[in-house]
mmCIF file of C-alpha atoms in Angstrom:
data_model
loop_
_atom_site.group_PDB
_atom_site.id
_atom_site.type_symbol
_atom_site.label_atom_id
_atom_site.label_comp_id
_atom_site.label_asym_id
_atom_site.label_seq_id
_atom_site.Cartn_x
_atom_site.Cartn_y
_atom_site.Cartn_z
ATOM 1 C CA GLY Z 277 -3.046 -54.878 -20.164
ATOM 2 C CA GLN Z 278 -2.257 -58.461 -19.453
ATOM 3 C CA SER Z 279 1.017 -60.340 -19.314
ATOM 4 C CA LEU Z 280 1.544 -64.006 -18.465
ATOM 5 C CA GLU Z 281 4.985 -65.542 -18.177
ATOM 6 C CA GLN Z 282 5.798 -69.229 -18.267
ATOM 7 C CA PRO Z 283 8.915 -71.290 -19.070
ATOM 8 C CA SER Z 284 9.415 -72.072 -22.722
ATOM 9 C CA GLU Z 285 10.280 -75.743 -22.458
ATOM 10 C CA VAL Z 286 10.422 -78.642 -20.021
ATOM 11 C CA THR Z 287 11.738 -82.158 -20.601
ATOM 12 C CA ALA Z 288 10.907 -85.125 -18.387
ATOM 13 C CA VAL Z 289 10.671 -88.908 -18.514
ATOM 14 C CA GLU Z 290 7.608 -91.080 -18.440
ATOM 15 C CA GLY Z 291 6.150 -91.445 -14.977
ATOM 16 C CA ALA Z 292 7.722 -88.237 -13.708
ATOM 17 C CA ILE Z 293 6.025 -85.117 -12.362
ATOM 18 C CA VAL Z 294 6.261 -81.763 -14.086
ATOM 19 C CA GLN Z 295 5.239 -78.392 -12.701
ATOM 20 C CA ILE Z 296 4.650 -75.516 -15.119
ATOM 21 C CA ASN Z 297 4.653 -72.138 -13.441
ATOM 22 C CA CYS Z 298 2.803 -69.077 -14.633
ATOM 23 C CA THR Z 299 3.197 -65.592 -13.258
ATOM 24 C CA TYR Z 300 0.845 -62.905 -14.387
ATOM 25 C CA GLN Z 301 0.191 -59.204 -14.408
ATOM 26 C CA THR Z 302 -3.351 -58.448 -15.356
ATOM 27 C CA SER Z 303 -6.003 -55.874 -14.802
ATOM 28 C CA GLY Z 304 -9.381 -57.114 -13.709
ATOM 29 C CA PHE Z 305 -8.209 -60.606 -12.837
ATOM 30 C CA TYR Z 306 -10.960 -63.212 -12.826
ATOM 31 C CA GLY Z 307 -8.970 -66.408 -12.684
ATOM 32 C CA LEU Z 308 -6.384 -68.531 -14.446
ATOM 33 C CA SER Z 309 -7.045 -71.182 -17.057
ATOM 34 C CA TRP Z 310 -4.829 -73.852 -18.544
ATOM 35 C CA TYR Z 311 -4.962 -75.248 -22.063
ATOM 36 C CA GLN Z 312 -3.165 -78.101 -23.782
ATOM 37 C CA GLN Z 313 -2.255 -77.987 -27.445
ATOM 38 C CA HIS Z 314 -0.717 -80.797 -29.453
ATOM 39 C CA ASP Z 315 1.243 -79.911 -32.574
ATOM 40 C CA GLY Z 316 -1.123 -78.954 -35.372
ATOM 41 C CA GLY Z 317 -4.158 -79.155 -33.123
ATOM 42 C CA ALA Z 318 -6.441 -76.777 -31.341
ATOM 43 C CA PRO Z 319 -6.099 -75.838 -27.684
ATOM 44 C CA THR Z 320 -8.208 -77.897 -25.321
ATOM 45 C CA PHE Z 321 -9.341 -76.660 -21.966
ATOM 46 C CA LEU Z 322 -7.748 -78.352 -18.958
ATOM 47 C CA SER Z 323 -8.672 -76.411 -15.865
ATOM 48 C CA TYR Z 324 -9.708 -73.127 -14.359
ATOM 49 C CA ASN Z 325 -8.887 -71.593 -10.974
ATOM 50 C CA ALA Z 326 -11.015 -68.690 -9.848
ATOM 51 C CA LEU Z 327 -10.031 -68.948 -6.202
ATOM 52 C CA ASP Z 328 -6.785 -69.659 -4.379
ATOM 53 C CA GLY Z 329 -5.904 -73.274 -3.917
ATOM 54 C CA LEU Z 330 -5.478 -76.514 -5.738
ATOM 55 C CA GLU Z 331 -7.890 -77.996 -8.268
ATOM 56 C CA GLU Z 332 -7.337 -81.635 -9.088
ATOM 57 C CA THR Z 333 -8.561 -83.328 -12.241
ATOM 58 C CA GLY Z 334 -7.117 -86.787 -12.633
ATOM 59 C CA ARG Z 335 -3.398 -86.672 -13.317
ATOM 60 C CA PHE Z 336 -3.469 -82.909 -13.811
ATOM 61 C CA SER Z 337 -3.808 -80.367 -11.039
ATOM 62 C CA SER Z 338 -3.763 -76.588 -11.114
ATOM 63 C CA PHE Z 339 -2.950 -74.150 -8.365
ATOM 64 C CA LEU Z 340 -3.548 -70.437 -7.913
ATOM 65 C CA SER Z 341 -2.248 -67.864 -5.463
ATOM 66 C CA ARG Z 342 -3.811 -64.478 -6.104
ATOM 67 C CA SER Z 343 -1.628 -62.729 -3.548
ATOM 68 C CA ASP Z 344 1.478 -63.908 -5.392
ATOM 69 C CA SER Z 345 -0.002 -63.458 -8.903
ATOM 70 C CA TYR Z 346 1.130 -66.973 -9.541
ATOM 71 C CA GLY Z 347 -0.238 -70.300 -10.568
ATOM 72 C CA TYR Z 348 1.000 -73.639 -11.780
ATOM 73 C CA LEU Z 349 -0.103 -76.706 -13.646
ATOM 74 C CA LEU Z 350 1.080 -80.020 -12.232
ATOM 75 C CA LEU Z 351 1.313 -83.009 -14.540
ATOM 76 C CA GLN Z 352 1.697 -86.301 -12.709
ATOM 77 C CA GLU Z 353 2.508 -89.796 -13.917
ATOM 78 C CA LEU Z 354 3.658 -88.374 -17.214
ATOM 79 C CA GLN Z 355 2.770 -90.292 -20.337
ATOM 80 C CA MET Z 356 4.151 -89.964 -23.845
ATOM 81 C CA LYS Z 357 0.837 -88.514 -24.995
ATOM 82 C CA ASP Z 358 1.336 -85.602 -22.610
ATOM 83 C CA SER Z 359 4.019 -84.222 -24.929
ATOM 84 C CA ALA Z 360 2.396 -80.964 -26.007
ATOM 85 C CA SER Z 361 2.398 -77.245 -25.382
ATOM 86 C CA TYR Z 362 0.647 -75.955 -22.296
ATOM 87 C CA PHE Z 363 -0.663 -72.427 -22.004
ATOM 88 C CA CYS Z 364 -1.846 -70.466 -19.041
ATOM 89 C CA ALA Z 365 -4.514 -67.933 -19.914
ATOM 90 C CA ALA Z 366 -6.545 -65.180 -18.314
ATOM 91 C CA PRO Z 367 -9.200 -64.104 -17.763
ATOM 92 C CA PRO Z 368 -12.284 -66.141 -18.350
ATOM 93 C CA GLY Z 369 -14.272 -63.581 -16.474
ATOM 94 C CA GLY Z 370 -17.587 -64.652 -17.826
ATOM 95 C CA ALA Z 371 -18.683 -65.408 -21.335
ATOM 96 C CA GLY Z 372 -17.552 -62.785 -23.811
ATOM 97 C CA ASN Z 373 -14.361 -61.725 -22.073
ATOM 98 C CA LYS Z 374 -11.329 -62.113 -24.234
ATOM 99 C CA LEU Z 375 -8.680 -64.601 -23.287
ATOM 100 C CA THR Z 376 -4.998 -63.718 -23.216
ATOM 101 C CA PHE Z 377 -2.467 -66.532 -23.410
ATOM 102 C CA GLY Z 378 0.976 -66.943 -21.933
ATOM 103 C CA GLY Z 379 3.825 -67.809 -24.250
ATOM 104 C CA GLY Z 380 3.319 -71.524 -23.770
ATOM 105 C CA THR Z 381 5.479 -74.259 -22.291
ATOM 106 C CA ARG Z 382 6.518 -77.081 -24.544
ATOM 107 C CA VAL Z 383 6.634 -80.343 -22.578
ATOM 108 C CA LEU Z 384 8.657 -83.159 -24.058
ATOM 109 C CA VAL Z 385 8.180 -86.566 -22.463
ATOM 110 C CA LYS Z 386 10.937 -89.079 -23.071
ATOM 111 C CA PRO Z 387 10.769 -92.851 -22.578
ATOM 112 C CA GLY V 267 -20.305 -80.461 -24.511
ATOM 113 C CA ALA V 268 -19.878 -77.331 -26.554
ATOM 114 C CA VAL V 269 -18.516 -78.057 -30.017
ATOM 115 C CA VAL V 270 -17.024 -75.602 -32.473
ATOM 116 C CA SER V 271 -16.492 -76.644 -36.074
ATOM 117 C CA GLN V 272 -13.923 -74.793 -38.159
ATOM 118 C CA HIS V 273 -13.536 -75.171 -41.893
ATOM 119 C CA PRO V 274 -11.383 -75.615 -43.893
ATOM 120 C CA SER V 275 -8.633 -77.315 -41.910
ATOM 121 C CA ARG V 276 -6.030 -76.555 -44.541
ATOM 122 C CA VAL V 277 -5.968 -74.173 -47.465
ATOM 123 C CA ILE V 278 -3.341 -73.153 -49.971
ATOM 124 C CA CYS V 279 -3.960 -70.044 -52.003
ATOM 125 C CA LYS V 280 -2.105 -67.788 -54.379
ATOM 126 C CA SER V 281 -0.874 -64.348 -53.412
ATOM 127 C CA GLY V 282 -3.480 -61.707 -54.009
ATOM 128 C CA THR V 283 -6.479 -63.955 -53.572
ATOM 129 C CA SER V 284 -8.924 -64.035 -50.668
ATOM 130 C CA VAL V 285 -9.668 -66.907 -48.348
ATOM 131 C CA LYS V 286 -12.709 -67.392 -46.143
ATOM 132 C CA ILE V 287 -12.585 -69.413 -42.949
ATOM 133 C CA GLU V 288 -15.790 -70.492 -41.228
ATOM 134 C CA CYS V 289 -16.377 -71.163 -37.581
ATOM 135 C CA ARG V 290 -19.639 -72.722 -36.416
ATOM 136 C CA SER V 291 -20.953 -73.500 -32.980
ATOM 137 C CA LEU V 292 -22.806 -76.775 -33.327
ATOM 138 C CA ASP V 293 -24.754 -77.184 -30.104
ATOM 139 C CA PHE V 294 -24.837 -73.793 -28.447
ATOM 140 C CA GLN V 295 -25.352 -70.160 -29.270
ATOM 141 C CA ALA V 296 -22.053 -68.386 -29.591
ATOM 142 C CA THR V 297 -22.737 -64.856 -28.493
ATOM 143 C CA THR V 298 -19.049 -64.062 -28.806
ATOM 144 C CA MET V 299 -16.405 -65.484 -31.083
ATOM 145 C CA PHE V 300 -12.703 -64.847 -30.991
ATOM 146 C CA TRP V 301 -10.207 -65.193 -33.782
ATOM 147 C CA TYR V 302 -6.597 -66.044 -33.060
ATOM 148 C CA ARG V 303 -3.488 -66.367 -35.115
ATOM 149 C CA GLN V 304 -0.601 -68.620 -34.212
ATOM 150 C CA PHE V 305 2.827 -68.831 -35.786
ATOM 151 C CA PRO V 306 4.915 -72.003 -35.382
ATOM 152 C CA LYS V 307 6.072 -72.603 -31.823
ATOM 153 C CA GLN V 308 4.487 -69.378 -30.643
ATOM 154 C CA SER V 309 1.497 -68.517 -28.554
ATOM 155 C CA LEU V 310 -1.980 -67.645 -29.737
ATOM 156 C CA MET V 311 -2.405 -63.978 -30.520
ATOM 157 C CA LEU V 312 -5.898 -62.577 -30.387
ATOM 158 C CA MET V 313 -6.829 -60.835 -33.609
ATOM 159 C CA ALA V 314 -10.402 -59.771 -32.983
ATOM 160 C CA THR V 315 -13.529 -60.311 -30.967
ATOM 161 C CA SER V 316 -16.871 -60.540 -32.683
ATOM 162 C CA ASN V 317 -20.312 -60.323 -31.191
ATOM 163 C CA GLU V 318 -23.331 -61.506 -33.082
ATOM 164 C CA GLY V 319 -24.928 -58.733 -35.097
ATOM 165 C CA SER V 320 -22.303 -56.088 -34.451
ATOM 166 C CA LYS V 321 -18.945 -55.052 -35.838
ATOM 167 C CA ALA V 322 -15.875 -56.904 -34.702
ATOM 168 C CA THR V 323 -13.415 -55.329 -32.295
ATOM 169 C CA TYR V 324 -9.875 -55.657 -33.581
ATOM 170 C CA GLU V 325 -6.747 -55.835 -31.485
ATOM 171 C CA GLN V 326 -4.102 -53.194 -31.947
ATOM 172 C CA GLY V 327 -2.024 -53.784 -35.036
ATOM 173 C CA VAL V 328 -4.571 -55.992 -36.813
ATOM 174 C CA GLU V 329 -5.776 -54.546 -40.105
ATOM 175 C CA LYS V 330 -9.554 -54.685 -40.148
ATOM 176 C CA ASP V 331 -9.698 -54.162 -43.902
ATOM 177 C CA LYS V 332 -7.435 -57.128 -44.463
ATOM 178 C CA PHE V 333 -9.020 -59.507 -41.989
ATOM 179 C CA LEU V 334 -12.753 -59.187 -42.473
ATOM 180 C CA ILE V 335 -14.859 -60.730 -39.750
ATOM 181 C CA ASN V 336 -18.566 -61.359 -39.999
ATOM 182 C CA HIS V 337 -20.709 -62.730 -37.202
ATOM 183 C CA ALA V 338 -24.125 -62.660 -38.767
ATOM 184 C CA SER V 339 -25.744 -65.352 -36.640
ATOM 185 C CA LEU V 340 -25.393 -66.933 -33.245
ATOM 186 C CA THR V 341 -23.831 -70.023 -34.765
ATOM 187 C CA LEU V 342 -21.558 -68.721 -37.502
ATOM 188 C CA SER V 343 -18.602 -66.388 -37.732
ATOM 189 C CA THR V 344 -16.328 -66.018 -40.733
ATOM 190 C CA LEU V 345 -12.847 -64.631 -41.162
ATOM 191 C CA THR V 346 -11.842 -63.552 -44.661
ATOM 192 C CA VAL V 347 -8.199 -62.908 -45.368
ATOM 193 C CA THR V 348 -8.229 -60.490 -48.265
ATOM 194 C CA SER V 349 -5.444 -60.060 -50.797
ATOM 195 C CA ALA V 350 -3.411 -62.693 -49.036
ATOM 196 C CA HIS V 351 0.381 -62.532 -48.990
ATOM 197 C CA PRO V 352 2.938 -65.145 -47.943
ATOM 198 C CA GLU V 353 3.396 -63.403 -44.588
ATOM 199 C CA ASP V 354 -0.259 -64.153 -43.848
ATOM 200 C CA SER V 355 0.570 -67.858 -43.813
ATOM 201 C CA SER V 356 -0.280 -69.015 -40.333
ATOM 202 C CA PHE V 357 -2.561 -71.145 -38.194
ATOM 203 C CA TYR V 358 -5.892 -69.410 -37.597
ATOM 204 C CA ILE V 359 -8.102 -70.600 -34.761
ATOM 205 C CA CYS V 360 -11.525 -69.495 -33.646
ATOM 206 C CA SER V 361 -13.036 -69.911 -30.243
ATOM 207 C CA ALA V 362 -16.504 -69.285 -28.997
ATOM 208 C CA SER V 363 -18.248 -68.534 -25.779
ATOM 209 C CA GLY V 364 -21.868 -68.377 -24.848
ATOM 210 C CA PRO V 365 -24.407 -69.736 -22.431
ATOM 211 C CA GLY V 366 -23.393 -73.215 -21.465
ATOM 212 C CA THR V 367 -19.726 -73.071 -22.413
ATOM 213 C CA GLY V 368 -18.716 -72.900 -18.803
ATOM 214 C CA ASP V 369 -15.353 -71.748 -17.544
ATOM 215 C CA GLY V 370 -13.349 -72.888 -20.532
ATOM 216 C CA TYR V 371 -13.529 -71.551 -24.028
ATOM 217 C CA THR V 372 -14.131 -74.003 -26.853
ATOM 218 C CA PHE V 373 -11.828 -73.818 -29.821
ATOM 219 C CA GLY V 374 -12.282 -74.808 -33.415
ATOM 220 C CA SER V 375 -9.794 -77.238 -34.906
ATOM 221 C CA GLY V 376 -7.887 -74.484 -36.662
ATOM 222 C CA THR V 377 -7.080 -73.622 -40.266
ATOM 223 C CA ARG V 378 -3.584 -73.906 -41.656
ATOM 224 C CA LEU V 379 -3.288 -71.196 -44.313
ATOM 225 C CA THR V 380 -0.416 -71.275 -46.764
ATOM 226 C CA VAL V 381 -0.085 -68.446 -49.245
ATOM 227 C CA VAL V 382 2.189 -69.169 -52.202
#
């Protein structure tokens, strides 16, 4: 089975930095993905970590530590449009493998 | 990039009727499609996995006779909610994977189903 835990909600102001942690217990771990979902919309893929370390994509970065079964998504220079739910998910172990989502973290960005 | 089209985006139906939701991959062959259900402010729960040309694999607790999934071609999968009840009201989202979709899965835009 698979279990991914993340905080339910985070509030921050524009320009701030937010870190969303995700701890997981999975069998056959292939990596950790992150998705963003605005209210009423579909999830959109943000990043994927197959190996330990930090992956940077613009204002968003994602980190993975396999030994600690832990990863995080870092949102920098927060903007109002970043208000959304963020989900960690595993595994994308190749096309066809089913994806299991964490409970989601609702990020609220205030002026 | 890989695009998945889901239709309809919203549907309201009466209790006891059936509703069909379509999910199409527009520019790639979706060898596998996944169907999720999401209640307000909750996470996505996988309902079933469908592979083209074979029967869908349902997650534990999902009634296969109520949620009929057909994946007859590499570009189309359908989810039919049969004999819908108000408790079936939810947000249904498909996602697809196949050659060229890379590390991330592509999701359809979702269908908001309201059963009255």
